[in-house]
Coordinates of C-alpha atoms in Angstrom, one line a residue:
M1 CA -23.1 46.1 63.1
L2 CA -20.4 48.3 64.7
A3 CA -19.3 49.6 61.3
Q4 CA -22.9 50.5 60.4
V5 CA -23.4 52.5 63.7
V6 CA -20.1 54.3 63.3
A7 CA -20.8 55.1 59.6
V8 CA -24.2 56.6 60.6
I9 CA -22.8 58.6 63.5
I10 CA -20.1 60.1 61.2
F11 CA -22.7 60.9 58.5
I12 CA -25.1 62.7 61.0
A13 CA -22.2 64.6 62.5
M14 CA -21.1 65.7 59.1
F15 CA -24.6 67.0 58.3
V16 CA -24.9 68.8 61.6
F17 CA -21.6 70.6 61.1
I18 CA -22.4 71.5 57.5
V19 CA -25.8 73.0 58.5
T20 CA -24.4 74.9 61.5
E21 CA -21.5 76.3 59.4
I22 CA -19.3 76.3 62.5
V23 CA -16.5 75.0 60.4
E24 CA -16.0 75.3 56.6
R25 CA -17.9 72.5 54.8
H26 CA -14.8 71.2 52.9
V27 CA -12.9 70.8 56.2
V28 CA -15.9 69.0 57.7
S29 CA -16.3 66.5 54.8
L30 CA -12.5 65.7 54.7
V31 CA -12.3 65.1 58.4
C32 CA -15.4 62.9 58.3
A33 CA -13.9 61.1 55.3
L34 CA -10.7 60.4 57.3
L35 CA -12.8 59.1 60.2
T36 CA -14.7 56.9 57.9
V37 CA -11.5 55.3 56.5
I38 CA -10.0 54.8 60.0
F39 CA -13.0 53.7 62.0
V40 CA -15.5 52.3 59.5
F41 CA -13.2 50.6 57.0
G42 CA -10.4 50.0 59.4
F43 CA -11.6 49.1 62.9
G44 CA -15.2 48.2 61.9
M45 CA -14.7 46.2 58.7
H46 CA -11.0 45.4 58.6
S47 CA -11.3 45.8 54.8
M48 CA -8.6 47.4 52.7
T49 CA -10.8 46.4 49.7
A50 CA -13.5 48.8 50.9
V51 CA -11.0 51.6 51.1
L52 CA -9.7 51.1 47.6
K53 CA -13.3 50.7 46.3
T54 CA -14.4 53.9 47.9
L55 CA -11.3 55.9 46.8
N56 CA -12.0 54.6 43.3
I57 CA -8.7 56.0 41.9
G58 CA -8.3 53.0 39.5
S59 CA -11.4 54.2 37.5
I60 CA -9.4 57.2 36.3
F61 CA -7.0 54.9 34.4
T62 CA -9.7 53.0 32.6
T63 CA -10.8 53.7 29.0
E64 CA -14.4 53.9 30.1
F65 CA -13.6 56.9 32.3
W66 CA -12.6 59.0 29.2
Y67 CA -14.5 57.3 26.4
L68 CA -17.5 55.1 26.2
S69 CA -18.0 52.9 23.1
G70 CA -21.5 52.0 24.2
E71 CA -24.2 52.5 26.9
T72 CA -23.2 52.3 30.6
S73 CA -25.3 51.8 33.7
G74 CA -22.9 54.0 35.7
S75 CA -21.7 53.4 39.2
S76 CA -22.2 55.2 42.4
T77 CA -19.5 53.4 44.4
G78 CA -16.9 55.7 46.0
I79 CA -15.5 59.0 44.8
N80 CA -17.1 60.1 41.5
W81 CA -14.0 61.4 39.9
E82 CA -15.9 62.1 36.7
T83 CA -18.0 64.7 38.5
I84 CA -14.9 66.2 40.1
L85 CA -13.1 66.7 36.8
F86 CA -16.1 68.0 35.0
I87 CA -16.9 70.6 37.6
F88 CA -13.2 71.7 37.6
G89 CA -13.2 72.2 33.9
M90 CA -16.4 74.2 33.9
M91 CA -15.1 76.4 36.7
V92 CA -12.0 77.2 34.7
M93 CA -14.1 78.0 31.6
V94 CA -16.5 80.3 33.6
E95 CA -13.6 82.2 35.2
G96 CA -12.2 82.7 31.7
M97 CA -15.6 84.1 30.5
A98 CA -15.9 86.4 33.5
R99 CA -12.4 87.8 32.9
V100 CA -13.3 89.1 29.5
G101 CA -16.6 90.6 30.6
F102 CA -18.9 88.1 28.9
F103 CA -21.7 88.0 31.5
R104 CA -21.9 91.8 31.9
W105 CA -22.0 92.2 28.2
L106 CA -24.8 89.7 27.8
C107 CA -26.9 91.4 30.5
M108 CA -26.4 94.9 29.1
R109 CA -27.1 93.7 25.6
I110 CA -30.4 92.2 26.6
A111 CA -31.3 95.3 28.6
K112 CA -30.7 97.4 25.5
L113 CA -32.8 95.1 23.4
V114 CA -35.8 95.6 25.6
R115 CA -35.1 99.4 25.6
Y116 CA -34.4 99.4 29.4
Q117 CA -38.1 98.9 30.2
V118 CA -38.5 97.5 33.7
I119 CA -41.2 94.9 33.2
P120 CA -39.8 93.4 29.9
L121 CA -36.4 93.5 31.7
F122 CA -37.8 91.6 34.7
I123 CA -39.2 88.8 32.4
T124 CA -36.2 88.5 30.1
F125 CA -33.8 88.4 33.1
M126 CA -35.8 85.5 34.6
I127 CA -35.6 83.6 31.2
L128 CA -31.9 84.5 30.9
S129 CA -31.2 83.2 34.4
T130 CA -32.9 79.9 33.5
I131 CA -31.1 79.5 30.3
L132 CA -27.6 80.3 31.6
A133 CA -28.1 78.0 34.7
M134 CA -28.7 75.1 32.3
F135 CA -25.1 75.2 31.3
I136 CA -23.2 77.3 33.9
D137 CA -23.1 76.9 37.7
S138 CA -26.0 78.8 39.3
I139 CA -23.7 80.5 41.7
T140 CA -21.8 82.2 38.8
V141 CA -25.1 83.1 37.1
I142 CA -26.5 84.9 40.1
L143 CA -23.2 86.5 41.1
F144 CA -23.1 88.4 37.8
L145 CA -26.8 88.7 37.2
A146 CA -27.5 90.2 40.6
A147 CA -24.6 92.6 40.3
V148 CA -25.9 93.8 36.8
T149 CA -29.5 94.0 38.1
I150 CA -28.4 96.3 41.0
E151 CA -26.4 98.4 38.5
L152 CA -29.4 98.8 36.2
S153 CA -31.8 99.4 39.1
Q154 CA -29.7 102.4 40.2
L155 CA -29.6 103.7 36.7
L156 CA -33.3 103.0 35.9
K157 CA -34.5 103.8 39.5
F158 CA -36.3 100.6 40.4
N159 CA -36.2 98.3 43.4
P160 CA -33.9 95.3 42.5
I161 CA -35.1 92.9 45.2
P162 CA -38.1 91.5 43.2
M163 CA -35.9 90.9 40.2
I164 CA -33.1 89.3 42.3
L165 CA -35.5 86.9 44.0
S166 CA -37.0 85.8 40.7
E167 CA -33.6 85.4 39.2
I168 CA -32.5 83.2 42.1
F169 CA -35.5 80.9 41.7
C170 CA -35.1 80.7 37.9
A171 CA -31.4 79.8 38.3
N172 CA -32.3 76.9 40.5
L173 CA -35.1 75.9 38.1
G174 CA -32.8 76.1 35.1
G175 CA -30.2 74.0 36.9
S176 CA -32.8 71.2 37.1
A177 CA -33.2 71.1 33.3
T178 CA -29.8 69.6 32.3
M179 CA -27.2 67.3 33.4
C180 CA -24.6 70.0 33.9
G181 CA -26.9 72.6 35.4
D182 CA -26.8 71.7 39.1
P183 CA -24.3 69.5 41.1
P184 CA -27.0 67.0 42.1
N185 CA -27.8 66.4 38.4
I186 CA -24.1 66.0 37.5
I187 CA -23.8 63.4 40.3
I188 CA -27.0 61.6 39.3
G189 CA -26.0 61.6 35.6
T190 CA -22.4 60.3 36.1
S191 CA -23.4 57.8 38.8
L192 CA -26.3 56.3 36.8
G193 CA -25.0 56.7 33.3
Y194 CA -27.5 59.2 31.9
S195 CA -26.6 61.6 29.1
F196 CA -27.2 65.3 28.6
T197 CA -30.1 64.4 26.2
D198 CA -31.7 62.2 28.8
F199 CA -32.0 65.1 31.2
V200 CA -33.2 67.6 28.6
T201 CA -35.9 65.3 27.4
N202 CA -37.1 64.5 31.0
T203 CA -36.3 67.0 33.7
G204 CA -35.8 69.7 30.9
V205 CA -39.4 69.2 29.8
I206 CA -40.7 69.4 33.4
A207 CA -38.6 72.5 34.0
G208 CA -39.9 74.1 30.8
V209 CA -43.5 73.7 31.8
C210 CA -42.8 74.9 35.4
L211 CA -41.0 78.0 34.0
I212 CA -44.3 79.2 32.5
A213 CA -46.0 78.9 35.9
V214 CA -43.0 80.6 37.6
L215 CA -43.0 83.6 35.2
L216 CA -46.8 84.0 35.8
Y217 CA -46.4 83.7 39.6
F218 CA -43.6 86.3 39.9
Y219 CA -45.3 88.7 37.5
L220 CA -48.5 88.6 39.5
I221 CA -46.8 89.2 42.9
F222 CA -44.3 91.9 41.7
H223 CA -45.7 93.7 38.6
K224 CA -47.5 96.4 40.6
E225 CA -44.3 97.3 42.5
L226 CA -42.2 97.3 39.4
K227 CA -44.7 99.4 37.4
A228 CA -44.8 102.0 40.1
D229 CA -41.0 102.4 39.7
T230 CA -41.3 103.0 35.9
S231 CA -42.9 106.4 36.5
K232 CA -39.6 107.8 37.6
S233 CA -37.6 109.9 35.1
V234 CA -34.4 108.3 33.7
D235 CA -31.5 109.7 31.8
Y236 CA -30.9 107.1 29.2
G237 CA -27.9 108.9 27.9
S238 CA -26.0 107.9 31.1
L239 CA -26.5 104.2 30.5
P240 CA -23.3 102.3 29.5
S241 CA -23.1 100.6 26.1
P242 CA -22.8 96.7 26.1
E243 CA -19.5 97.0 24.2
S244 CA -17.9 99.0 27.0
T245 CA -18.2 96.0 29.3
I246 CA -15.9 93.9 27.2
T247 CA -12.4 94.0 28.7
D248 CA -10.6 91.8 26.1
K249 CA -12.1 91.6 22.6
K250 CA -9.9 88.7 21.4
G251 CA -10.4 86.8 24.6
F252 CA -14.2 87.5 24.4
A253 CA -14.4 85.9 21.0
M254 CA -12.4 82.9 22.1
S255 CA -14.6 82.5 25.2
C256 CA -17.7 82.5 23.1
V257 CA -16.2 79.8 20.8
I258 CA -15.2 77.6 23.8
F259 CA -18.6 78.0 25.5
A260 CA -20.4 77.0 22.3
A261 CA -18.0 74.0 21.8
A262 CA -18.7 73.0 25.4
V263 CA -22.4 73.1 24.9
L264 CA -22.1 71.1 21.6
L265 CA -19.9 68.5 23.2
L266 CA -22.3 68.1 26.1
V267 CA -25.4 67.8 23.9
T268 CA -23.7 65.2 21.7
H269 CA -21.6 63.3 24.3
A270 CA -23.9 60.2 24.1
Q271 CA -23.2 60.0 20.4
T272 CA -19.5 60.9 20.4
G273 CA -18.8 58.6 23.4
L274 CA -16.8 61.4 25.2
T275 CA -17.5 61.3 28.9
V276 CA -18.2 64.5 30.9
S277 CA -14.8 64.1 32.5
T278 CA -13.2 64.3 29.1
I279 CA -15.3 67.3 28.1
G280 CA -14.4 69.1 31.3
C281 CA -10.7 68.6 30.7
L282 CA -10.9 69.7 27.1
V283 CA -12.8 72.8 28.1
A284 CA -10.3 73.7 30.8
V285 CA -7.2 73.1 28.6
A286 CA -8.8 75.2 25.7
T287 CA -9.5 78.0 28.2
L288 CA -6.0 78.0 29.6
L289 CA -4.3 77.8 26.2
T290 CA -6.2 80.7 24.7
S291 CA -5.7 82.8 27.9
W292 CA -2.1 81.6 28.6
K293 CA -1.1 84.9 30.0
Y294 CA -3.8 84.6 32.7
A295 CA -3.6 80.9 33.2
L296 CA -2.3 81.0 36.8
P297 CA -4.8 83.7 38.0
L298 CA -7.6 81.7 36.4
L299 CA -6.4 78.5 38.2
R300 CA -6.1 80.4 41.5
K301 CA -9.8 81.5 41.2
V302 CA -11.1 77.9 40.9
D303 CA -13.2 77.0 43.9
Y304 CA -11.0 74.1 45.2
K305 CA -12.8 74.1 48.5
T306 CA -16.0 72.9 46.7
L307 CA -14.0 70.1 44.9
L308 CA -12.5 69.0 48.2
F309 CA -15.9 69.0 49.8
F310 CA -17.2 66.7 47.0
I311 CA -14.3 64.3 47.6
G312 CA -14.8 64.0 51.3
L313 CA -18.5 63.7 50.9
F314 CA -18.2 60.7 48.4
V315 CA -16.0 58.9 51.0
V316 CA -18.5 59.4 53.8
I317 CA -21.4 58.2 51.6
G318 CA -19.2 55.3 50.6
G319 CA -19.0 54.3 54.2
L320 CA -22.8 54.0 54.4
E321 CA -22.9 52.1 51.1
Q322 CA -20.1 49.6 52.0
T323 CA -21.7 48.8 55.4
G324 CA -25.2 48.2 53.8
M325 CA -26.9 51.1 55.6
L326 CA -28.2 52.6 52.3
E327 CA -30.0 49.4 51.5
I328 CA -31.7 49.5 55.0
M329 CA -32.8 53.1 54.3
A330 CA -34.2 52.1 50.9
G331 CA -36.1 49.3 52.6
F332 CA -37.6 51.7 55.1
I333 CA -38.9 54.0 52.3
G334 CA -40.2 50.9 50.4
K335 CA -42.0 49.7 53.6
I336 CA -43.6 53.2 54.2
S337 CA -44.8 53.3 50.6
G338 CA -46.0 49.7 50.7
G339 CA -44.4 49.3 47.3
N340 CA -46.9 51.8 45.8
V341 CA -45.1 53.7 43.0
M342 CA -47.2 56.9 43.4
V343 CA -46.5 57.0 47.1
M344 CA -42.8 56.3 46.5
I345 CA -42.6 59.2 44.1
A346 CA -44.4 61.5 46.5
I347 CA -42.1 60.6 49.4
I348 CA -38.9 61.0 47.3
I349 CA -39.8 64.4 45.7
W350 CA -41.2 66.0 48.9
L351 CA -38.6 64.6 51.2
S352 CA -35.9 65.9 48.8
A353 CA -37.5 69.3 48.5
V354 CA -38.0 69.8 52.3
V355 CA -34.5 68.5 53.2
S356 CA -32.9 70.6 50.4
A357 CA -34.6 73.8 51.7
F358 CA -32.5 73.6 54.9
V359 CA -29.4 71.6 54.1
D360 CA -27.0 71.3 51.2
N361 CA -28.7 69.3 48.5
I362 CA -25.4 67.8 47.3
P363 CA -24.9 65.3 50.2
F364 CA -28.6 64.5 50.2
A365 CA -28.6 63.6 46.5
T366 CA -25.4 61.6 46.8
T367 CA -27.0 59.6 49.7
M368 CA -30.2 59.0 47.8
I369 CA -28.7 57.6 44.6
P370 CA -27.9 54.1 46.0
I371 CA -31.3 54.2 47.8
I372 CA -33.3 54.7 44.6
K373 CA -31.2 52.0 42.9
S374 CA -32.1 49.6 45.7
L375 CA -35.8 50.6 45.5
S376 CA -35.8 50.0 41.8
A377 CA -34.2 46.6 42.2
T378 CA -36.4 45.5 45.1
Y379 CA -39.8 46.7 43.9
G380 CA -39.3 46.7 40.1
V381 CA -39.8 50.5 39.8
D382 CA -38.3 52.3 36.8
L383 CA -35.0 53.7 38.0
T384 CA -35.0 56.6 35.5
M385 CA -38.4 57.8 36.8
L386 CA -37.0 57.8 40.4
S387 CA -33.9 59.6 39.1
W388 CA -35.9 62.5 37.6
T389 CA -38.0 62.6 40.8
L390 CA -34.9 63.0 42.9
A391 CA -33.4 65.6 40.6
M392 CA -36.5 67.8 40.6
G393 CA -36.9 67.6 44.4
T394 CA -33.3 68.4 45.3
D395 CA -32.9 71.1 42.7
I396 CA -36.1 73.0 43.4
G397 CA -36.5 72.5 47.1
G398 CA -33.4 74.6 47.8
S399 CA -35.2 77.7 46.5
A400 CA -37.5 77.8 49.5
T401 CA -35.1 79.4 52.0
P402 CA -32.2 81.8 51.9
I403 CA -29.8 79.0 52.9
G404 CA -31.3 76.2 50.8
A405 CA -28.9 76.6 47.8
S406 CA -25.6 78.4 47.2
A407 CA -27.2 80.6 44.6
N408 CA -29.6 81.9 47.2
V409 CA -26.8 82.8 49.6
V410 CA -24.9 84.6 46.9
G411 CA -27.9 86.5 45.6
V412 CA -29.0 87.7 49.1
A413 CA -25.4 88.6 50.0
T414 CA -24.8 90.6 46.8
A415 CA -28.0 92.6 47.4
S416 CA -27.1 93.2 51.1
R417 CA -23.7 94.6 50.2
E418 CA -25.4 97.2 48.1
G419 CA -27.8 98.2 50.8
Y420 CA -30.8 96.1 49.6
V421 CA -31.4 93.8 52.6
I422 CA -33.5 90.7 51.9
K423 CA -34.7 89.3 55.3
W424 CA -35.8 85.7 55.9
G425 CA -39.5 86.7 56.3
L426 CA -39.6 88.5 52.9
Y427 CA -37.6 85.8 51.2
C428 CA -39.7 82.9 52.4
K429 CA -43.0 84.8 51.9
K430 CA -42.2 85.2 48.2
M431 CA -40.2 82.0 47.4
M432 CA -41.9 79.3 49.4
P433 CA -45.2 79.4 47.5
A434 CA -43.3 79.3 44.2
T435 CA -41.3 76.3 45.5
I436 CA -44.5 74.4 46.5
I437 CA -46.1 75.2 43.2
V438 CA -43.2 73.9 41.2
V439 CA -42.6 70.7 43.3
L440 CA -46.4 69.9 43.1
L441 CA -46.5 70.6 39.4
S442 CA -43.3 68.4 38.9
M443 CA -44.9 65.5 40.8
L444 CA -48.1 65.7 38.8
L445 CA -46.1 65.9 35.5
I446 CA -44.1 62.8 36.6
Y447 CA -47.4 61.0 37.4
F448 CA -48.9 62.0 34.0
R449 CA -45.8 61.1 31.9
Y450 CA -44.4 58.0 33.5
L451 CA -47.3 56.2 35.2

């Protein structure tokens, strides 16, 4: 009982400090992880086994961590090192792509294809944001997309705020479509043993349908403003060529090959047996070998704070799991729903969306995975259906507020630095209705397809 109470107190304290941003989140999670090991596993449980199980270091030295000869049910116990290594590898690859100018080239190439017309640019950049976020971290997508959007807005003389807002939303939507698109999906996939194809054929289909609604929504609320801007005269001769954005032609070609290989390995990993941790390591090694002169600068640019945040977070959640608190929480949701599957889905998707709008969706998703496993075992509900429900709720809910997802924070900050201030009122007025539409549509699609 004491261990349970302490585990809950540490978990709540961690959430409060993450939300208030008084201290950097990786410091918060690591301190809370240390407190969990000392007070929950040590004084509360007197269990060294619980510590070893949560640290989960032994899993790295198993064959199944690197290669799977068959299907696996996955495990959510302790630190998910598979997630950590995969994200690290993708970070290295993305930094390599950024160094050679890949993202700016892609944006300028598309802008040229639509002949720099604002409305077609607006629509294609939303689609581009969605597609890129399916394979690359949404923070990186928005970082480059917002910067190029502002550059084009100054050349083509239009207000970039509508385009940046729509790109942010589409990046979060695109992240929900695949296993590697958003951190909660990576955690869900590696914890429960789902493949890239599983996500594409489930959350990917939902995201695809929702994208049509999103394109229509943002066009309806912004097209008049953007059309008014198109009447201004523009000197098209002053626009930079896409090729001028490439800083290293040989490196650019290699980055394209590595990115294509990464996508191919992810799509086929269920067939090849290569785990995402193996794919992440292969991608990182290939990037460093082909850019060996820049290997150290690339490694320095990796966001190690985020990786440390993940590690601490997994330990804290492990404290709740080892003490049985997550089973109690699952029982509470089951009791409220009365075992009714439709009510259970509604609770999970809307709870996920509302919580993710105000706090980091990564700890929430990590917490909910053992809960949906318990709900599935107790009430005989299909675990995959609950997984897709959780993924859509956490991925989309974060779009509702400026602090709900990292991509939002980056997009708003990038715009503000260039003098385009996006206030809370404007942001929520435009993005909350879109969030509600997509969450509602996702819930209805889950009902229609799985019940």
